[in-house]
Amino acid sequence: MINTTTGVRPIESGGLRVLRRPRIMDPGPAAIAGTALIILLTVSPLATLATSVLAAGANALSIVTQGPVLLLIARTGLLAALATLWAIILGLPPAWILTRTDLPGRRVLLAVAVLPLAIPPYIGALTYITLLGPVGWVNTTAQALGAGGPIANIYGLWGGIFVLGLFTYPYILLMAGSALQGSDPALEEAARAVGLGSIATFRRVTLPLLRPSLLAGALLVFLYALSDFGAVSLLRVDTFTTEIFHQLNTRFDQRNAAVLSGVLVLITAGVLIAQRATLGRRSYVQRRSGVRPPTVYPLGRWKLPALCCTYIVLGGSVFLPVALLLYQTGSLMTLLQTLVSGYHFLWNSLWTATVAATAASGLGLFVAYLAQRRQGPVGLLLTSATQLGYAVPGTVLGLSLILLYNAYLPWVYGTAAMVIIGYLLRFLPQAVQGSTAALVQVDAHLEEAARSLGRSAWQALREVTLPLIRPGIAAGWMLVFISSMKELAATLLLRPAGFDTLPVRIWIASIEVDYAGAAATSLILIAITAVPLFLMTRRDATLSRIE
Amino acid sequence: MTQVGKSISVYRFVRSLPRWVLLFAALLPAYVDASASAAELVVYSGRKESAIKPVVELFERETGIKVALKIGKTSGLANAILQERGRPQADIFIATEAGVCEILARQEVLEPYASPGARAMPAEHKSSRGLWTGISGRARVIIYNKNLVKGGDIPNSILDLADAKWKGKIAIAGTRERTTLSWLSALVQVMGEAKAKAYIDRLMANGLKVLPDNSDVWRGVGSGEFAVGLTNSPNYHLAVQANLPVGVVYPDQGPRGMGILVNPNAVAIVKGAKNLDQAKRFVDFLLSKPAQDLLVRHAFEIPLLPGVDPGAVRPLSGFKALPINQERLAELEDRTMTLFPGL
């Protein structure tokens, strides 16, 4: 089935595969129960939203056709699109440089380059307001040196694009990087052998192979930018989410907010469908050949420019924010004090994120397995249901969960489980994607072979498939963990009284104008979140060396 | 060689990680049960933690009642209370602005309680139906940057701000800050719709900068991004505390001046509260002298009850206030928002 010379196989292979479609798993009670659970979990908040929209009637729908709202949709779309483009510009070159060249220290640099994922964009926004705000360091210095007026302004649409791209590019880097790392050198060698130059080889062989992972990364950035609230509100960009917030919190109009959120859900669904359509039939997923590592190109005289390019990106997204936070913290004592006095906030963050990530990985694997191994509407339905969790802004999700759980599961409501459910719903798509990406690389016939040797479906899954897809699951686990550690909007609403997490503490410290406390807490959050990120990149390196 | 050895041990650790995580996750439900503490009073507070926590701690010490405190944005907590109406979780709601309490009152999620301590409270700072009570106040003032605005230039009236010399130099928080919303409603009430609209239009034409919230206003004025800001009195003191060169004006104080809007912070009991008796004791306590001293002093608020030391803050008796009632302001809100779409 697998074309061993290319190490590439179509996602939807025809021919024999269709004739002998393996039936790996019977729709046992476990599968049905799991499906029901996930549908209930993910669709119920959306149903609440839909009920509010319907209750609002045609009258409330008129808000969508109003000029200002159309303008907001356009502005938010532009913000998300340009932030994605910016993230690709920032993420793709380092992805190639750090995986495919002989740049000195590239393993360490790769571990550092994904660190912005540990920095919540609202903290990034604060950094750049301090630096590039109207009275930020850059402007005051310029004016002291004789400039007539402010030379830079971080506020507004361009600032929003700049900051969002800067702190989400690792999604591109990670996705493209692992595709580049796993790619089989034979393909590029073949292209070279037929006389293509380096650039032509990249354009005609490497880039098309990268496309699915690049698209997956771009999707993560785009959807993130679409639903971000913290950074855009700090940077004074009016977007769809800030308008929803306005409807909820100034007008106390939950129906308008529901209608607007519904639009956001539709936009997100449209984007997801578009992605599916783009990938279509022509897409290929690369298998890790496991035989030979990918070609490493010597940089030669390009070493210095490549190093500079990498360091500039790292400087803006990691070194600067961390240095600024260290400066604002003031002293090591402040950091220690914050750590000691706030250890239970750290603990709250840690265990809720751990449980959420573990639950999400389990459910994500289930969804991915069903979607990949069993054709039909159920898998598609499940995948769509879980992915729509992307679209609902944290505040709206929080409010619909309050309504649902307080009414129907009051013994869950008011406990930390609500926070976990919030994380789970918001970040389940990341776990599903992690598992799906890993699963498409494992041929279903491997399981079939195991079954023909007398293993049960469960044993085949456990003994054959699971070990092969473990890295994908682990990557999904870590993404969910990291996102959960940073989550603020839904947590603020869902946490039981007296239960704060690190981002909640950062938020409280910043409204109290306790800069040192906010900075110290941010540093702790970044340091903790960096650990799984570091392990994730280390792990790739270690695995390839052992093999 | 050691490098490889190290790599292998890291690899083993990483490989065993999922098992540890699973074990950890399996043990957690036990912890969750233990953490769901049996609080005897649940307080949702929109007030800053530093302002409310000392009061809550004093209450716990004096009464032995255990309090679970949830800090958030006033409006976010109000939305939560609305969502929870079928099965209320909070006993007490503390708002940074009384209009929210009026909205909740209209939605019938508040429990009336006339605390004996509220008797001396001026009528405009408590609900006529006993649904909420003011606990401290803040005045709507003008702040300015002392390096940018000097001597005779300092505005005495909000109307002065329409002057061309302030073009592009004034900051205000938008109506997303509810204190701005009630200030605008107050203008509509006092000046009349047409005049209020004309005034705000002139400010907008003068390049009024609309910011997301009040902390942007006082930090912006303090840092020199703006010369003048329209905001609440405690923010002036916060700016001074942060060593920013900020001055304050209590505007429109002349014999024909309209005076200043005072917004009360308010406390309310949530309808259906599980711990009603404790909630009532908490309201009584907030209106008692020791709690008032803490509330006012820590957050530079204006005391609303007589006999409370205002500290560094100008007391209610120290300026001319707008006599306006919160129910009226709440009625005006919708109209105000349609009148000033740009804010």
Tab-separated table of N, CA, C and O in Angstrom, chain A residues 134-135 233 236 238 242 246 248-252 254 347 351 354-355 358 399 402-403 406-407 410 413 477 492-493 495 497-498 505 507 510-513 515 535 539 542-543 545-546, chain B residues 3 7 11 14 17 21-22 24 28 31-32 42 48-50 68-73 75-76 78-80 83-84 87 89 100 103 175-176 178 211-212 216 218-219 223-225 337:
chain	number	residue	atom	x	y	z
A	134	PRO	N	2.653	55.199	22.561
A	134	PRO	CA	2.878	56.621	22.274
A	134	PRO	C	3.912	57.246	23.215
A	134	PRO	O	4.645	58.135	22.810
A	135	VAL	N	3.928	56.787	24.479
A	135	VAL	CA	4.962	57.287	25.375
A	135	VAL	C	5.862	56.137	25.825
A	135	VAL	O	6.377	56.112	26.927
A	233	SER	N	-7.832	43.877	22.804
A	233	SER	CA	-8.438	44.931	23.615
A	233	SER	C	-7.358	45.811	24.226
A	233	SER	O	-7.529	47.019	24.331
A	236	ARG	N	-6.219	48.222	21.668
A	236	ARG	CA	-7.269	49.125	21.215
A	236	ARG	C	-7.697	48.861	19.778
A	236	ARG	O	-7.873	49.777	18.985
A	238	ASP	N	-10.753	47.367	17.693
A	238	ASP	CA	-12.122	46.877	17.840
A	238	ASP	C	-12.330	45.705	16.896
A	238	ASP	O	-12.198	45.845	15.687
A	242	THR	N	-14.337	41.993	20.767
A	242	THR	CA	-14.509	43.130	21.665
A	242	THR	C	-15.951	43.635	21.583
A	242	THR	O	-16.508	44.097	22.573
A	246	HIS	N	-18.654	43.939	24.477
A	246	HIS	CA	-19.395	45.180	24.692
A	246	HIS	C	-20.890	44.892	24.868
A	246	HIS	O	-21.535	45.404	25.786
A	248	LEU	N	-22.260	42.199	25.825
A	248	LEU	CA	-22.488	41.463	27.062
A	248	LEU	C	-22.335	42.340	28.284
A	248	LEU	O	-23.140	42.290	29.209
A	249	ASN	N	-21.299	43.143	28.283
A	249	ASN	CA	-20.901	43.771	29.532
A	249	ASN	C	-21.281	45.230	29.664
A	249	ASN	O	-21.159	45.802	30.739
A	250	THR	N	-21.705	45.872	28.585
A	250	THR	CA	-22.202	47.223	28.736
A	250	THR	C	-23.708	47.208	28.595
A	250	THR	O	-24.435	47.773	29.378
A	251	ARG	N	-24.146	46.517	27.564
A	251	ARG	CA	-25.574	46.513	27.314
A	251	ARG	C	-26.291	45.364	28.021
A	251	ARG	O	-27.506	45.319	28.026
A	252	PHE	N	-25.545	44.433	28.567
A	252	PHE	CA	-26.134	43.242	29.177
A	252	PHE	C	-27.113	42.589	28.204
A	252	PHE	O	-28.186	42.157	28.573
A	254	GLN	N	-27.515	39.633	26.157
A	254	GLN	CA	-26.960	38.317	25.859
A	254	GLN	C	-27.450	37.796	24.516
A	254	GLN	O	-26.808	36.957	23.908
A	347	TRP	N	-0.392	25.780	41.477
A	347	TRP	CA	-0.901	24.415	41.595
A	347	TRP	C	-2.264	24.292	40.899
A	347	TRP	O	-2.501	23.361	40.137
A	351	TRP	N	-2.754	21.630	37.807
A	351	TRP	CA	-3.543	20.403	37.788
A	351	TRP	C	-4.762	20.498	36.886
A	351	TRP	O	-5.121	19.538	36.219
A	354	THR	N	-3.454	19.963	33.448
A	354	THR	CA	-3.064	18.565	33.250
A	354	THR	C	-4.280	17.687	32.991
A	354	THR	O	-4.294	16.886	32.046
A	355	VAL	N	-5.290	17.846	33.811
A	355	VAL	CA	-6.492	17.033	33.636
A	355	VAL	C	-7.140	17.347	32.287
A	355	VAL	O	-7.519	16.437	31.535
A	358	THR	N	-5.141	15.817	29.476
A	358	THR	CA	-5.265	14.361	29.440
A	358	THR	C	-6.631	13.954	28.899
A	358	THR	O	-6.731	13.099	28.004
A	399	LEU	N	-20.199	31.822	29.650
A	399	LEU	CA	-21.584	32.109	30.044
A	399	LEU	C	-22.523	30.966	29.666
A	399	LEU	O	-23.415	30.610	30.435
A	402	ILE	N	-22.063	28.224	32.138
A	402	ILE	CA	-22.689	28.550	33.426
A	402	ILE	C	-24.159	28.174	33.381
A	402	ILE	O	-24.687	27.474	34.249
A	403	LEU	N	-24.824	28.634	32.311
A	403	LEU	CA	-26.256	28.395	32.175
A	403	LEU	C	-26.553	26.896	32.166
A	403	LEU	O	-27.432	26.414	32.888
A	406	ASN	N	-25.125	24.901	35.569
A	406	ASN	CA	-25.805	25.320	36.789
A	406	ASN	C	-27.237	24.769	36.805
A	406	ASN	O	-27.767	24.409	37.848
A	407	ALA	N	-27.836	24.676	35.608
A	407	ALA	CA	-29.209	24.190	35.551
A	407	ALA	C	-29.273	22.669	35.588
A	407	ALA	O	-30.119	22.095	36.262
A	410	PRO	N	-25.826	20.696	38.610
A	410	PRO	CA	-25.418	21.648	39.658
A	410	PRO	C	-24.279	21.142	40.536
A	410	PRO	O	-23.534	21.945	41.080
A	413	TYR	N	-21.220	22.244	38.827
A	413	TYR	CA	-21.075	23.684	38.833
A	413	TYR	C	-20.519	24.151	40.180
A	413	TYR	O	-20.847	23.608	41.216
A	477	TRP	N	-1.276	16.701	23.447
A	477	TRP	CA	-1.411	16.876	24.901
A	477	TRP	C	-0.738	18.172	25.342
A	477	TRP	O	-1.295	18.973	26.086
A	492	LEU	N	-12.040	33.187	34.085
A	492	LEU	CA	-12.531	34.251	34.954
A	492	LEU	C	-13.977	33.996	35.360
A	492	LEU	O	-14.375	34.243	36.496
A	493	LEU	N	-14.766	33.491	34.415
A	493	LEU	CA	-16.180	33.275	34.693
A	493	LEU	C	-16.436	31.933	35.371
A	493	LEU	O	-17.326	31.807	36.205
A	495	ARG	N	-14.360	29.804	37.142
A	495	ARG	CA	-13.680	29.341	38.363
A	495	ARG	C	-14.616	29.489	39.555
A	495	ARG	O	-15.385	30.460	39.637
A	497	ALA	N	-15.580	30.421	43.365
A	497	ALA	CA	-15.104	31.525	44.192
A	497	ALA	C	-13.896	31.068	44.998
A	497	ALA	O	-13.887	29.976	45.555
A	498	GLY	N	-12.875	31.888	45.008
A	498	GLY	CA	-11.685	31.573	45.775
A	498	GLY	C	-10.682	30.703	45.041
A	498	GLY	O	-9.673	30.299	45.602
A	505	ARG	N	-4.421	35.606	38.191
A	505	ARG	CA	-3.590	36.436	39.072
A	505	ARG	C	-2.888	37.541	38.300
A	505	ARG	O	-2.730	38.655	38.792
A	507	TRP	N	-4.014	38.951	35.641
A	507	TRP	CA	-5.074	39.918	35.333
A	507	TRP	C	-5.384	40.778	36.554
A	507	TRP	O	-5.451	42.003	36.463
A	510	SER	N	-2.629	43.186	37.248
A	510	SER	CA	-2.524	44.300	36.317
A	510	SER	C	-3.639	45.320	36.537
A	510	SER	O	-3.403	46.506	36.359
A	511	ILE	N	-4.849	44.882	36.946
A	511	ILE	CA	-5.852	45.911	37.229
A	511	ILE	C	-5.563	46.622	38.544
A	511	ILE	O	-6.034	47.722	38.779
A	512	GLU	N	-4.776	45.985	39.401
A	512	GLU	CA	-4.380	46.648	40.644
A	512	GLU	C	-3.160	47.537	40.427
A	512	GLU	O	-2.621	48.098	41.369
A	513	VAL	N	-2.692	47.604	39.178
A	513	VAL	CA	-1.492	48.345	38.827
A	513	VAL	C	-0.285	47.869	39.629
A	513	VAL	O	0.579	48.642	40.006
A	515	TYR	N	2.579	46.245	38.816
A	515	TYR	CA	3.369	45.794	37.672
A	515	TYR	C	4.340	44.688	38.034
A	515	TYR	O	4.511	43.720	37.300
A	535	LEU	N	10.473	19.950	26.297
A	535	LEU	CA	10.473	18.494	26.171
A	535	LEU	C	10.022	18.074	24.776
A	535	LEU	O	10.560	17.133	24.194
A	539	ARG	N	12.462	16.051	22.521
A	539	ARG	CA	12.047	14.693	22.268
A	539	ARG	C	12.292	14.313	20.811
A	539	ARG	O	12.830	13.246	20.522
A	542	THR	N	16.015	13.856	20.423
A	542	THR	CA	16.513	12.647	21.067
A	542	THR	C	16.112	11.406	20.276
A	542	THR	O	16.920	10.516	20.042
A	543	LEU	N	14.868	11.376	19.875
A	543	LEU	CA	14.373	10.215	19.148
A	543	LEU	C	15.179	9.978	17.884
A	543	LEU	O	15.620	8.858	17.618
A	545	ARG	N	18.139	10.841	17.217
A	545	ARG	CA	19.512	10.415	17.478
A	545	ARG	C	19.575	8.950	17.878
A	545	ARG	O	20.472	8.229	17.491
A	546	ILE	N	18.602	8.524	18.663
A	546	ILE	CA	18.611	7.135	19.107
A	546	ILE	C	18.364	6.204	17.930
A	546	ILE	O	19.034	5.203	17.765
B	3	GLN	N	26.919	12.208	26.550
B	3	GLN	CA	25.832	12.942	25.883
B	3	GLN	C	24.731	11.967	25.481
B	3	GLN	O	23.557	12.202	25.724
B	7	SER	N	20.945	11.569	26.802
B	7	SER	CA	19.822	11.586	25.881
B	7	SER	C	18.886	10.424	26.151
B	7	SER	O	17.673	10.581	26.145
B	11	TYR	N	15.120	10.469	27.231
B	11	TYR	CA	14.149	9.765	26.401
B	11	TYR	C	13.285	8.849	27.253
B	11	TYR	O	12.068	8.808	27.120
B	14	VAL	N	10.870	10.917	29.148
B	14	VAL	CA	9.785	11.392	28.296
B	14	VAL	C	8.815	10.250	28.013
B	14	VAL	O	7.607	10.428	28.022
B	17	LEU	N	6.548	9.594	30.843
B	17	LEU	CA	5.743	10.747	31.225
B	17	LEU	C	4.234	10.485	31.134
B	17	LEU	O	3.499	10.764	32.089
B	21	VAL	N	1.425	11.071	34.053
B	21	VAL	CA	0.335	12.020	33.860
B	21	VAL	C	-1.007	11.338	34.093
B	21	VAL	O	-1.891	11.868	34.764
B	22	LEU	N	-1.145	10.132	33.566
B	22	LEU	CA	-2.395	9.397	33.729
B	22	LEU	C	-2.676	9.120	35.204
B	22	LEU	O	-3.782	9.303	35.693
B	24	PHE	N	-1.537	10.721	37.769
B	24	PHE	CA	-1.820	12.014	38.371
B	24	PHE	C	-3.285	12.384	38.126
B	24	PHE	O	-4.029	12.736	39.047
B	28	LEU	N	-6.734	12.827	40.761
B	28	LEU	CA	-7.228	14.176	40.993
B	28	LEU	C	-8.646	14.308	41.530
B	28	LEU	O	-8.892	15.154	42.373
B	31	TYR	N	-8.845	15.048	44.996
B	31	TYR	CA	-8.433	16.376	45.391
B	31	TYR	C	-9.545	17.385	45.149
B	31	TYR	O	-9.784	18.283	45.940
B	32	VAL	N	-10.233	17.223	43.999
B	32	VAL	CA	-11.304	18.158	43.659
B	32	VAL	C	-12.341	18.206	44.776
B	32	VAL	O	-12.783	19.259	45.202
B	42	VAL	N	-20.589	33.375	49.945
B	42	VAL	CA	-19.921	33.531	48.652
B	42	VAL	C	-20.106	34.968	48.174
B	42	VAL	O	-21.228	35.439	48.013
B	48	LYS	N	-11.634	46.057	43.340
B	48	LYS	CA	-10.273	45.523	43.291
B	48	LYS	C	-10.017	44.658	44.508
B	48	LYS	O	-10.542	44.925	45.590
B	49	GLU	N	-9.173	43.635	44.297
B	49	GLU	CA	-8.871	42.726	45.398
B	49	GLU	C	-8.247	43.468	46.572
B	49	GLU	O	-8.602	43.235	47.724
B	50	SER	N	-7.337	44.403	46.266
B	50	SER	CA	-6.650	45.094	47.355
B	50	SER	C	-7.628	45.946	48.169
B	50	SER	O	-7.380	46.244	49.323
B	68	ALA	N	-15.854	32.868	50.650
B	68	ALA	CA	-15.202	32.577	49.375
B	68	ALA	C	-15.395	33.792	48.485
B	68	ALA	O	-16.520	34.225	48.253
B	69	LEU	N	-14.271	34.349	48.039
B	69	LEU	CA	-14.309	35.604	47.303
B	69	LEU	C	-14.001	35.358	45.836
B	69	LEU	O	-13.034	34.667	45.510
B	70	LYS	N	-14.833	35.890	44.964
B	70	LYS	CA	-14.553	35.804	43.530
B	70	LYS	C	-14.424	37.204	42.979
B	70	LYS	O	-15.379	37.968	42.959
B	71	ILE	N	-13.177	37.545	42.568
B	71	ILE	CA	-12.913	38.869	42.015
B	71	ILE	C	-13.106	38.812	40.509
B	71	ILE	O	-12.669	37.872	39.859
B	72	GLY	N	-13.758	39.804	39.950
B	72	GLY	CA	-13.901	39.856	38.496
B	72	GLY	C	-14.315	41.247	38.090
B	72	GLY	O	-14.294	42.170	38.908
B	73	LYS	N	-14.656	41.395	36.814
B	73	LYS	CA	-15.227	42.668	36.365
B	73	LYS	C	-16.678	42.719	36.833
B	73	LYS	O	-17.389	41.713	36.774
B	75	SER	N	-19.353	43.833	35.509
B	75	SER	CA	-20.353	43.414	34.532
B	75	SER	C	-20.274	41.919	34.254
B	75	SER	O	-21.304	41.267	34.065
B	76	GLY	N	-19.062	41.358	34.240
B	76	GLY	CA	-18.917	39.922	34.017
B	76	GLY	C	-19.591	39.145	35.140
B	76	GLY	O	-20.302	38.156	34.897
B	78	ALA	N	-21.973	40.269	37.046
B	78	ALA	CA	-23.419	40.488	36.941
B	78	ALA	C	-24.019	39.534	35.916
B	78	ALA	O	-25.086	38.950	36.144
B	79	ASN	N	-23.317	39.358	34.788
B	79	ASN	CA	-23.785	38.395	33.788
B	79	ASN	C	-23.847	36.993	34.372
B	79	ASN	O	-24.790	36.241	34.100
B	80	ALA	N	-22.842	36.648	35.161
B	80	ALA	CA	-22.839	35.320	35.785
B	80	ALA	C	-24.048	35.171	36.714
B	80	ALA	O	-24.721	34.140	36.716
B	83	GLN	N	-27.046	34.498	34.675
B	83	GLN	CA	-27.066	33.119	34.169
B	83	GLN	C	-27.401	32.123	35.273
B	83	GLN	O	-27.963	31.072	35.019
B	84	GLU	N	-26.999	32.463	36.486
B	84	GLU	CA	-27.180	31.528	37.606
B	84	GLU	C	-28.533	31.698	38.291
B	84	GLU	O	-28.767	31.097	39.337
B	87	ARG	N	-30.377	28.927	39.990
B	87	ARG	CA	-29.723	28.253	41.097
B	87	ARG	C	-28.572	29.141	41.565
B	87	ARG	O	-27.410	28.897	41.238
B	89	GLN	N	-25.502	31.048	43.001
B	89	GLN	CA	-24.261	30.600	43.639
B	89	GLN	C	-23.744	31.661	44.596
B	89	GLN	O	-23.198	31.337	45.630
B	100	VAL	N	-25.438	48.898	37.449
B	100	VAL	CA	-25.488	47.440	37.254
B	100	VAL	C	-26.481	46.827	38.228
B	100	VAL	O	-27.254	45.935	37.872
B	103	ILE	N	-29.840	47.279	36.923
B	103	ILE	CA	-30.143	46.313	35.854
B	103	ILE	C	-30.533	44.968	36.476
B	103	ILE	O	-31.521	44.345	36.103
B	175	THR	N	-18.023	53.882	26.772
B	175	THR	CA	-19.164	53.458	27.594
B	175	THR	C	-19.017	52.015	28.068
B	175	THR	O	-19.855	51.521	28.805
B	176	ARG	N	-17.948	51.335	27.600
B	176	ARG	CA	-17.708	50.001	28.146
B	176	ARG	C	-17.337	50.101	29.623
B	176	ARG	O	-17.470	49.145	30.362
B	178	ARG	N	-18.646	51.438	32.794
B	178	ARG	CA	-19.998	51.844	33.132
B	178	ARG	C	-20.047	53.193	33.830
B	178	ARG	O	-21.064	53.880	33.782
B	211	LEU	N	-10.858	55.489	25.087
B	211	LEU	CA	-9.997	54.367	25.453
B	211	LEU	C	-10.834	53.241	26.071
B	211	LEU	O	-11.966	53.465	26.493
B	212	PRO	N	-10.276	52.020	26.107
B	212	PRO	CA	-11.073	50.893	26.624
B	212	PRO	C	-11.445	51.035	28.098
B	212	PRO	O	-12.551	50.726	28.480
B	216	ASP	N	-6.445	53.087	31.463
B	216	ASP	CA	-5.765	53.671	30.302
B	216	ASP	C	-5.770	55.193	30.384
B	216	ASP	O	-4.825	55.847	29.949
B	218	TRP	N	-5.948	57.235	33.192
B	218	TRP	CA	-5.027	57.891	34.137
B	218	TRP	C	-3.564	57.577	33.846
B	218	TRP	O	-2.697	58.427	34.021
B	219	ARG	N	-3.301	56.371	33.321
B	219	ARG	CA	-1.914	56.095	32.947
B	219	ARG	C	-1.507	56.949	31.758
B	219	ARG	O	-0.381	57.434	31.685
B	223	SER	N	1.452	59.600	31.930
B	223	SER	CA	2.665	59.439	31.134
B	223	SER	C	2.829	60.552	30.108
B	223	SER	O	3.836	60.611	29.423
B	224	GLY	N	1.824	61.407	29.972
B	224	GLY	CA	1.943	62.500	29.023
B	224	GLY	C	1.397	62.183	27.642
B	224	GLY	O	1.503	62.989	26.726
B	225	GLU	N	0.786	61.004	27.508
B	225	GLU	CA	0.174	60.677	26.220
B	225	GLU	C	-1.003	61.634	25.964
B	225	GLU	O	-1.277	62.002	24.831
B	337	MET	N	-26.992	55.334	25.109
B	337	MET	CA	-26.124	54.583	24.203
B	337	MET	C	-26.468	54.839	22.749
B	337	MET	O	-25.590	54.855	21.898
